Amino acid sequence: MTDLKTQHLLTLAHILSKGGKHNFVNVTTTSLGKEIGKSQQSASLHLKELESGGFIERIQSGRKQSIKITHKGFVELSTLHNLLSKLISKSSNSLTFTGTITSGMGEGAYYMSMKGYTKQFKSKLGYVPYPGTLNVQIKEKKFSEAISQLSNYEGIKINPFSDGKRTFGWVKCFKSKINNKVDCELILLERTHHDTTIVEFISKHNIRKALKISEKSNVKVKISILDNFS
Amino acid sequence: MTDLKTQHLLTLAHILSKGGKHNFVNVTTTSLGKEIGKSQQSASLHLKELESGGFIERIQSGRKQSIKITHKGFVELSTLHNLLSKLISKSSNSLTFTGTITSGMGEGAYYMSMKGYTKQFKSKLGYVPYPGTLNVQIKEKKFSEAISQLSNYEGIKINPFSDGKRTFGWVKCFKSKINNKVDCELILLERTHHDTTIVEFISKHNIRKALKISEKSNVKVKISILDNFS
DNA sequence: ATTACTAGGCCACGAGTAA
DNA sequence: TTTACTCGTGGCCTAGTAA
């Protein structure tokens, strides 16, 4: 059983798009070549090889030809489709990393207690955060690199606001779980230099207390990422 | 913006299957090579090109490397997936052809009136066919070729039965519409030589009368095909 | 107009090997 | 062990052209 060459994939897909699942459709090698971004000669060769591989059937009368996808050919496309479906749906939407608790209030701690933010936290997260933030230092480069890409995602968006004198930037929250135990949110601040070796968390609870941990403890963090992009 | 080469598709899919959507995963070129059915050298080159194309990110420390798919890389796979989804779901599940009414009772006409069949027609099609069958002769080779592939599909299956003396084979029915007007079923008989230049139809109505047509009239037939295979 | 052959360039791949 | 270089082979592709 000959296998479908990856180079022929697009060609086969194009024939299907022409309606060639059950009916013979008229296709010229010139037009097919243009559509798949190759030459007429390549299209001709593709058809020849697809035919000998049993992926399409051809009827040629004189200089015209009609083409239809075979069952085998359709199954081949379906198989690839199913493979991708599984990969895409089953690929984990979480980011896991380890780090150590570090001191310092964190740049966001003060701002996160402002009314303009807490009101939104209450309605969008369902709670007003415990005062202060938990800071976790990331040591491994692969983790901080991965975290830096979080900014591509929307997360839960807390809108900017103004108190009349100045404005305060947006905050993105990402549902997280520390040590597989305490629910919290990782926060990304608009107005922060984007150093991702230290990340901040807010929570309904006093995280340190809930985890019974102290300075320099190692923690494992799992962040949920939804597929809406900014 | 560099484009994803089709040869790299499988490689990228494999990285995703390893969990590399958000996290950096450890992958050796040797193992990756085996998994994609290529050499270690090819895997190495694939990674290099995927990286320079912006589809993956790599962190290399000494002889080990960690890999993560970029947003762009994931979008690329998603795009292909969506393309296939549309093609597969929107590809027409019907076969259309033209032919001419022809005389002769048709091989199936007599058998189709037998109780063992009519009982099943009543329950599975919802009606007892008008006596006799309509025969349509197919002239164009591309149509008879397409019809010959109908046997790969289940259709509506009428089971074989026995009257004590002999057995009568199965019948497959395919919902059809003639001249965009009369509902009927194309029938494929187990015990018929598989000549697909003449096809038979049964219907609740007298098809000729309903269409007001006679011998040698041209008709256009549309057959619905469901995706269950025999 | 059409399909598809031949010739030649270029690229993908793997073997060998370095680091 | 690892990654990735160089180099030779084979296969994909296009131009030219026949039919």
PDB file of N, CA and C in Angstrom, chain A residues 13 16-17 21-24 26 57 59 66 68 71 74 77-78 80-81 84-85 87-88 91-96 141-142 145-146 149 153 225 227 229, chain B residues 13 16-17 21-24 26 57 59 66 68 71 74 77-78 80-81 84-85 87-88 91-96 141-142 145-146 149 153 225 227 229:
ATOM      1  N   ALA A  13      -6.107  17.799  -1.564  1.00  0.00           N
ATOM      2  CA  ALA A  13      -7.081  18.669  -0.906  1.00  0.00           C
ATOM      3  C   ALA A  13      -7.771  19.570  -1.925  1.00  0.00           C
ATOM      4  N   LEU A  16     -10.440  17.795  -3.789  1.00  0.00           N
ATOM      5  CA  LEU A  16     -11.630  17.655  -2.949  1.00  0.00           C
ATOM      6  C   LEU A  16     -12.422  18.959  -2.943  1.00  0.00           C
ATOM      7  N   SER A  17     -11.707  20.073  -2.880  1.00  0.00           N
ATOM      8  CA  SER A  17     -12.395  21.360  -2.831  1.00  0.00           C
ATOM      9  C   SER A  17     -13.150  21.653  -4.122  1.00  0.00           C
ATOM     10  N   LYS A  21     -15.327  14.578  -4.515  1.00  0.00           N
ATOM     11  CA  LYS A  21     -15.484  13.472  -3.581  1.00  0.00           C
ATOM     12  C   LYS A  21     -16.235  12.304  -4.212  1.00  0.00           C
ATOM     13  N   HIS A  22     -17.334  12.607  -4.866  1.00  0.00           N
ATOM     14  CA  HIS A  22     -18.113  11.530  -5.484  1.00  0.00           C
ATOM     15  C   HIS A  22     -18.221  11.669  -6.991  1.00  0.00           C
ATOM     16  N   ASN A  23     -18.083  12.879  -7.452  1.00  0.00           N
ATOM     17  CA  ASN A  23     -18.244  13.129  -8.887  1.00  0.00           C
ATOM     18  C   ASN A  23     -16.901  13.367  -9.569  1.00  0.00           C
ATOM     19  N   PHE A  24     -16.840  12.997 -10.804  1.00  0.00           N
ATOM     20  CA  PHE A  24     -15.659  13.327 -11.589  1.00  0.00           C
ATOM     21  C   PHE A  24     -15.731  14.802 -11.944  1.00  0.00           C
ATOM     22  N   ASN A  26     -13.822  18.216 -13.835  1.00  0.00           N
ATOM     23  CA  ASN A  26     -12.862  18.566 -14.871  1.00  0.00           C
ATOM     24  C   ASN A  26     -11.788  19.480 -14.302  1.00  0.00           C
ATOM     25  N   GLU A  57      -8.915   8.761  -9.157  1.00  0.00           N
ATOM     26  CA  GLU A  57      -9.218   8.024 -10.380  1.00  0.00           C
ATOM     27  C   GLU A  57      -9.289   9.039 -11.491  1.00  0.00           C
ATOM     28  N   ILE A  59     -10.240   9.789 -15.700  1.00  0.00           N
ATOM     29  CA  ILE A  59     -10.780   9.360 -16.981  1.00  0.00           C
ATOM     30  C   ILE A  59     -10.266  10.363 -17.984  1.00  0.00           C
ATOM     31  N   SER A  66     -11.021  13.954 -16.438  1.00  0.00           N
ATOM     32  CA  SER A  66     -11.915  14.127 -15.305  1.00  0.00           C
ATOM     33  C   SER A  66     -11.314  13.362 -14.138  1.00  0.00           C
ATOM     34  N   LYS A  68     -11.595  12.167  -9.902  1.00  0.00           N
ATOM     35  CA  LYS A  68     -12.439  11.902  -8.739  1.00  0.00           C
ATOM     36  C   LYS A  68     -11.539  11.332  -7.648  1.00  0.00           C
ATOM     37  N   HIS A  71     -12.013   6.405  -2.410  1.00  0.00           N
ATOM     38  CA  HIS A  71     -12.299   6.256  -0.987  1.00  0.00           C
ATOM     39  C   HIS A  71     -10.992   6.339  -0.211  1.00  0.00           C
ATOM     40  N   PHE A  74      -9.810   9.856   0.145  1.00  0.00           N
ATOM     41  CA  PHE A  74     -10.591  10.634   1.115  1.00  0.00           C
ATOM     42  C   PHE A  74     -10.226  10.244   2.536  1.00  0.00           C
ATOM     43  N   LEU A  77      -7.092  11.989   3.753  1.00  0.00           N
ATOM     44  CA  LEU A  77      -7.310  13.358   4.227  1.00  0.00           C
ATOM     45  C   LEU A  77      -8.029  13.354   5.569  1.00  0.00           C
ATOM     46  N   SER A  78      -8.979  12.447   5.713  1.00  0.00           N
ATOM     47  CA  SER A  78      -9.708  12.352   6.981  1.00  0.00           C
ATOM     48  C   SER A  78      -8.775  11.976   8.113  1.00  0.00           C
ATOM     49  N   LEU A  80      -5.572  12.533   8.421  1.00  0.00           N
ATOM     50  CA  LEU A  80      -4.760  13.688   8.809  1.00  0.00           C
ATOM     51  C   LEU A  80      -5.599  14.672   9.611  1.00  0.00           C
ATOM     52  N   HIS A  81      -6.814  14.848   9.177  1.00  0.00           N
ATOM     53  CA  HIS A  81      -7.707  15.766   9.879  1.00  0.00           C
ATOM     54  C   HIS A  81      -7.950  15.311  11.309  1.00  0.00           C
ATOM     55  N   LEU A  84      -4.875  15.889  13.502  1.00  0.00           N
ATOM     56  CA  LEU A  84      -4.765  17.286  13.922  1.00  0.00           C
ATOM     57  C   LEU A  84      -5.823  17.641  14.952  1.00  0.00           C
ATOM     58  N   SER A  85      -7.022  17.111  14.764  1.00  0.00           N
ATOM     59  CA  SER A  85      -8.097  17.391  15.718  1.00  0.00           C
ATOM     60  C   SER A  85      -7.687  16.953  17.109  1.00  0.00           C
ATOM     61  N   LEU A  87      -4.644  16.338  18.260  1.00  0.00           N
ATOM     62  CA  LEU A  87      -3.507  17.111  18.743  1.00  0.00           C
ATOM     63  C   LEU A  87      -3.939  18.459  19.281  1.00  0.00           C
ATOM     64  N   ILE A  88      -4.783  19.127  18.512  1.00  0.00           N
ATOM     65  CA  ILE A  88      -5.169  20.474  18.884  1.00  0.00           C
ATOM     66  C   ILE A  88      -6.097  20.494  20.097  1.00  0.00           C
ATOM     67  N   SER A  91      -4.071  18.997  23.265  1.00  0.00           N
ATOM     68  CA  SER A  91      -2.840  19.625  23.737  1.00  0.00           C
ATOM     69  C   SER A  91      -3.168  20.429  24.982  1.00  0.00           C
ATOM     70  N   SER A  92      -2.377  20.190  25.989  1.00  0.00           N
ATOM     71  CA  SER A  92      -2.628  20.798  27.295  1.00  0.00           C
ATOM     72  C   SER A  92      -2.622  22.316  27.233  1.00  0.00           C
ATOM     73  N   ASN A  93      -3.616  22.913  27.841  1.00  0.00           N
ATOM     74  CA  ASN A  93      -3.677  24.359  27.868  1.00  0.00           C
ATOM     75  C   ASN A  93      -3.168  24.917  29.184  1.00  0.00           C
ATOM     76  N   SER A  94      -2.111  24.299  29.666  1.00  0.00           N
ATOM     77  CA  SER A  94      -1.542  24.817  30.898  1.00  0.00           C
ATOM     78  C   SER A  94      -0.032  24.924  30.785  1.00  0.00           C
ATOM     79  N   LEU A  95       0.502  25.773  31.606  1.00  0.00           N
ATOM     80  CA  LEU A  95       1.939  26.007  31.637  1.00  0.00           C
ATOM     81  C   LEU A  95       2.367  25.699  33.067  1.00  0.00           C
ATOM     82  N   THR A  96       3.323  24.831  33.203  1.00  0.00           N
ATOM     83  CA  THR A  96       3.755  24.429  34.544  1.00  0.00           C
ATOM     84  C   THR A  96       5.208  24.813  34.761  1.00  0.00           C
ATOM     85  N   LYS A 141      15.676  29.172  32.741  1.00  0.00           N
ATOM     86  CA  LYS A 141      15.398  30.037  31.597  1.00  0.00           C
ATOM     87  C   LYS A 141      14.192  29.554  30.806  1.00  0.00           C
ATOM     88  N   LYS A 142      14.054  28.244  30.676  1.00  0.00           N
ATOM     89  CA  LYS A 142      12.949  27.746  29.864  1.00  0.00           C
ATOM     90  C   LYS A 142      11.602  28.111  30.465  1.00  0.00           C
ATOM     91  N   GLU A 145      11.135  32.024  29.876  1.00  0.00           N
ATOM     92  CA  GLU A 145      10.852  32.195  28.442  1.00  0.00           C
ATOM     93  C   GLU A 145       9.392  31.880  28.139  1.00  0.00           C
ATOM     94  N   ALA A 146       8.938  30.750  28.681  1.00  0.00           N
ATOM     95  CA  ALA A 146       7.555  30.330  28.448  1.00  0.00           C
ATOM     96  C   ALA A 146       6.585  31.348  29.029  1.00  0.00           C
ATOM     97  N   GLN A 149       5.759  34.527  27.121  1.00  0.00           N
ATOM     98  CA  GLN A 149       4.807  34.430  26.010  1.00  0.00           C
ATOM     99  C   GLN A 149       3.356  34.515  26.459  1.00  0.00           C
ATOM    100  N   TYR A 153      -1.567  36.242  25.292  1.00  0.00           N
ATOM    101  CA  TYR A 153      -2.931  35.786  25.567  1.00  0.00           C
ATOM    102  C   TYR A 153      -3.697  36.817  26.382  1.00  0.00           C
ATOM    103  N   ILE A 225      -4.300  28.417  30.498  1.00  0.00           N
ATOM    104  CA  ILE A 225      -4.270  29.395  29.403  1.00  0.00           C
ATOM    105  C   ILE A 225      -5.422  29.138  28.450  1.00  0.00           C
ATOM    106  N   ASP A 227      -7.555  30.042  24.907  1.00  0.00           N
ATOM    107  CA  ASP A 227      -7.098  30.337  23.555  1.00  0.00           C
ATOM    108  C   ASP A 227      -7.643  31.608  22.930  1.00  0.00           C
ATOM    109  N   PHE A 229      -6.671  35.342  21.992  1.00  0.00           N
ATOM    110  CA  PHE A 229      -5.418  36.064  21.873  1.00  0.00           C
ATOM    111  C   PHE A 229      -5.609  37.563  21.942  1.00  0.00           C
TER     112      PHE A 229
ATOM    113  N   ALA B  13       3.921  18.886  14.211  1.00  0.00           N
ATOM    114  CA  ALA B  13       2.822  18.169  14.863  1.00  0.00           C
ATOM    115  C   ALA B  13       3.352  17.290  15.989  1.00  0.00           C
ATOM    116  N   LEU B  16       4.084  19.242  19.084  1.00  0.00           N
ATOM    117  CA  LEU B  16       2.829  19.555  19.771  1.00  0.00           C
ATOM    118  C   LEU B  16       2.341  18.351  20.571  1.00  0.00           C
ATOM    119  N   SER B  17       2.487  17.169  19.982  1.00  0.00           N
ATOM    120  CA  SER B  17       2.011  15.966  20.671  1.00  0.00           C
ATOM    121  C   SER B  17       2.830  15.676  21.928  1.00  0.00           C
ATOM    122  N   LYS B  21       2.984  22.912  23.544  1.00  0.00           N
ATOM    123  CA  LYS B  21       2.197  24.094  23.192  1.00  0.00           C
ATOM    124  C   LYS B  21       2.563  25.299  24.059  1.00  0.00           C
ATOM    125  N   HIS B  22       2.662  25.080  25.349  1.00  0.00           N
ATOM    126  CA  HIS B  22       2.997  26.198  26.233  1.00  0.00           C
ATOM    127  C   HIS B  22       4.295  25.973  26.992  1.00  0.00           C
ATOM    128  N   ASN B  23       4.648  24.716  27.168  1.00  0.00           N
ATOM    129  CA  ASN B  23       5.841  24.404  27.941  1.00  0.00           C
ATOM    130  C   ASN B  23       6.994  23.984  27.046  1.00  0.00           C
ATOM    131  N   PHE B  24       8.169  24.264  27.501  1.00  0.00           N
ATOM    132  CA  PHE B  24       9.345  23.765  26.790  1.00  0.00           C
ATOM    133  C   PHE B  24       9.487  22.286  27.117  1.00  0.00           C
ATOM    134  N   ASN B  26      11.649  18.576  26.474  1.00  0.00           N
ATOM    135  CA  ASN B  26      12.962  18.062  26.083  1.00  0.00           C
ATOM    136  C   ASN B  26      12.808  17.066  24.949  1.00  0.00           C
ATOM    137  N   GLU B  57      10.483  27.690  19.353  1.00  0.00           N
ATOM    138  CA  GLU B  57      11.522  28.381  20.099  1.00  0.00           C
ATOM    139  C   GLU B  57      12.399  27.326  20.720  1.00  0.00           C
ATOM    140  N   ILE B  59      15.682  26.417  23.452  1.00  0.00           N
ATOM    141  CA  ILE B  59      16.655  26.830  24.452  1.00  0.00           C
ATOM    142  C   ILE B  59      17.678  25.722  24.498  1.00  0.00           C
ATOM    143  N   SER B  66      15.599  22.348  24.774  1.00  0.00           N
ATOM    144  CA  SER B  66      14.175  22.330  25.101  1.00  0.00           C
ATOM    145  C   SER B  66      13.457  23.086  24.007  1.00  0.00           C
ATOM    146  N   LYS B  68       9.668  24.556  22.348  1.00  0.00           N
ATOM    147  CA  LYS B  68       8.286  24.999  22.572  1.00  0.00           C
ATOM    148  C   LYS B  68       7.760  25.524  21.254  1.00  0.00           C
ATOM    149  N   HIS B  71       3.357  30.790  19.062  1.00  0.00           N
ATOM    150  CA  HIS B  71       1.973  31.059  18.697  1.00  0.00           C
ATOM    151  C   HIS B  71       1.809  30.889  17.189  1.00  0.00           C
ATOM    152  N   PHE B  74       1.627  27.302  16.230  1.00  0.00           N
ATOM    153  CA  PHE B  74       0.351  26.673  16.563  1.00  0.00           C
ATOM    154  C   PHE B  74      -0.736  27.116  15.589  1.00  0.00           C
ATOM    155  N   LEU B  77      -0.674  25.097  12.377  1.00  0.00           N
ATOM    156  CA  LEU B  77      -1.331  23.798  12.468  1.00  0.00           C
ATOM    157  C   LEU B  77      -2.847  23.966  12.530  1.00  0.00           C
ATOM    158  N   SER B  78      -3.282  24.979  13.261  1.00  0.00           N
ATOM    159  CA  SER B  78      -4.719  25.229  13.366  1.00  0.00           C
ATOM    160  C   SER B  78      -5.309  25.574  12.004  1.00  0.00           C
ATOM    161  N   LEU B  80      -4.274  24.700   9.034  1.00  0.00           N
ATOM    162  CA  LEU B  80      -4.396  23.504   8.217  1.00  0.00           C
ATOM    163  C   LEU B  80      -5.589  22.673   8.684  1.00  0.00           C
ATOM    164  N   HIS B  81      -5.720  22.598   9.999  1.00  0.00           N
ATOM    165  CA  HIS B  81      -6.831  21.834  10.553  1.00  0.00           C
ATOM    166  C   HIS B  81      -8.170  22.403  10.122  1.00  0.00           C
ATOM    167  N   LEU B  84      -8.893  21.643   6.451  1.00  0.00           N
ATOM    168  CA  LEU B  84      -9.369  20.271   6.266  1.00  0.00           C
ATOM    169  C   LEU B  84     -10.787  20.097   6.802  1.00  0.00           C
ATOM    170  N   SER B  85     -11.062  20.731   7.924  1.00  0.00           N
ATOM    171  CA  SER B  85     -12.408  20.633   8.492  1.00  0.00           C
ATOM    172  C   SER B  85     -13.443  21.116   7.493  1.00  0.00           C
ATOM    173  N   LEU B  87     -13.124  21.481   4.222  1.00  0.00           N
ATOM    174  CA  LEU B  87     -13.148  20.627   3.040  1.00  0.00           C
ATOM    175  C   LEU B  87     -13.957  19.367   3.288  1.00  0.00           C
ATOM    176  N   ILE B  88     -13.702  18.749   4.429  1.00  0.00           N
ATOM    177  CA  ILE B  88     -14.347  17.474   4.708  1.00  0.00           C
ATOM    178  C   ILE B  88     -15.826  17.643   5.019  1.00  0.00           C
ATOM    179  N   SER B  91     -17.637  19.159   1.726  1.00  0.00           N
ATOM    180  CA  SER B  91     -17.601  18.447   0.459  1.00  0.00           C
ATOM    181  C   SER B  91     -18.948  17.763   0.263  1.00  0.00           C
ATOM    182  N   SER B  92     -19.493  18.007  -0.887  1.00  0.00           N
ATOM    183  CA  SER B  92     -20.838  17.525  -1.184  1.00  0.00           C
ATOM    184  C   SER B  92     -20.946  16.014  -1.077  1.00  0.00           C
ATOM    185  N   ASN B  93     -21.988  15.575  -0.409  1.00  0.00           N
ATOM    186  CA  ASN B  93     -22.200  14.147  -0.283  1.00  0.00           C
ATOM    187  C   ASN B  93     -23.218  13.646  -1.290  1.00  0.00           C
ATOM    188  N   SER B  94     -23.132  14.175  -2.476  1.00  0.00           N
ATOM    189  CA  SER B  94     -24.056  13.698  -3.492  1.00  0.00           C
ATOM    190  C   SER B  94     -23.324  13.446  -4.796  1.00  0.00           C
ATOM    191  N   LEU B  95     -23.920  12.612  -5.591  1.00  0.00           N
ATOM    192  CA  LEU B  95     -23.376  12.258  -6.888  1.00  0.00           C
ATOM    193  C   LEU B  95     -24.441  12.621  -7.904  1.00  0.00           C
ATOM    194  N   THR B  96     -24.062  13.388  -8.882  1.00  0.00           N
ATOM    195  CA  THR B  96     -25.028  13.848  -9.877  1.00  0.00           C
ATOM    196  C   THR B  96     -24.649  13.340 -11.259  1.00  0.00           C
ATOM    197  N   LYS B 141     -18.888   7.795 -19.543  1.00  0.00           N
ATOM    198  CA  LYS B 141     -18.075   6.881 -18.758  1.00  0.00           C
ATOM    199  C   LYS B 141     -17.816   7.419 -17.351  1.00  0.00           C
ATOM    200  N   LYS B 142     -17.627   8.733 -17.249  1.00  0.00           N
ATOM    201  CA  LYS B 142     -17.298   9.290 -15.934  1.00  0.00           C
ATOM    202  C   LYS B 142     -18.450   9.097 -14.948  1.00  0.00           C
ATOM    203  N   GLU B 145     -18.548   5.211 -14.039  1.00  0.00           N
ATOM    204  CA  GLU B 145     -17.408   4.953 -13.152  1.00  0.00           C
ATOM    205  C   GLU B 145     -17.717   5.401 -11.734  1.00  0.00           C
ATOM    206  N   ALA B 146     -18.282   6.599 -11.627  1.00  0.00           N
ATOM    207  CA  ALA B 146     -18.610   7.141 -10.306  1.00  0.00           C
ATOM    208  C   ALA B 146     -19.652   6.269  -9.619  1.00  0.00           C
ATOM    209  N   GLN B 149     -18.657   3.063  -7.889  1.00  0.00           N
ATOM    210  CA  GLN B 149     -18.042   3.172  -6.561  1.00  0.00           C
ATOM    211  C   GLN B 149     -19.067   3.269  -5.444  1.00  0.00           C
ATOM    212  N   TYR B 153     -20.311   1.968  -0.388  1.00  0.00           N
ATOM    213  CA  TYR B 153     -21.085   2.574   0.681  1.00  0.00           C
ATOM    214  C   TYR B 153     -22.262   1.696   1.082  1.00  0.00           C
ATOM    215  N   ILE B 225     -25.257  10.382  -0.634  1.00  0.00           N
ATOM    216  CA  ILE B 225     -24.374   9.334  -0.129  1.00  0.00           C
ATOM    217  C   ILE B 225     -23.983   9.636   1.308  1.00  0.00           C
ATOM    218  N   ASP B 227     -21.812   8.694   4.810  1.00  0.00           N
ATOM    219  CA  ASP B 227     -20.438   8.248   4.992  1.00  0.00           C
ATOM    220  C   ASP B 227     -20.251   6.991   5.835  1.00  0.00           C
ATOM    221  N   PHE B 229     -19.417   3.138   5.599  1.00  0.00           N
ATOM    222  CA  PHE B 229     -18.851   2.275   4.568  1.00  0.00           C
ATOM    223  C   PHE B 229     -19.170   0.805   4.810  1.00  0.00           C
TER     224      PHE B 229
END
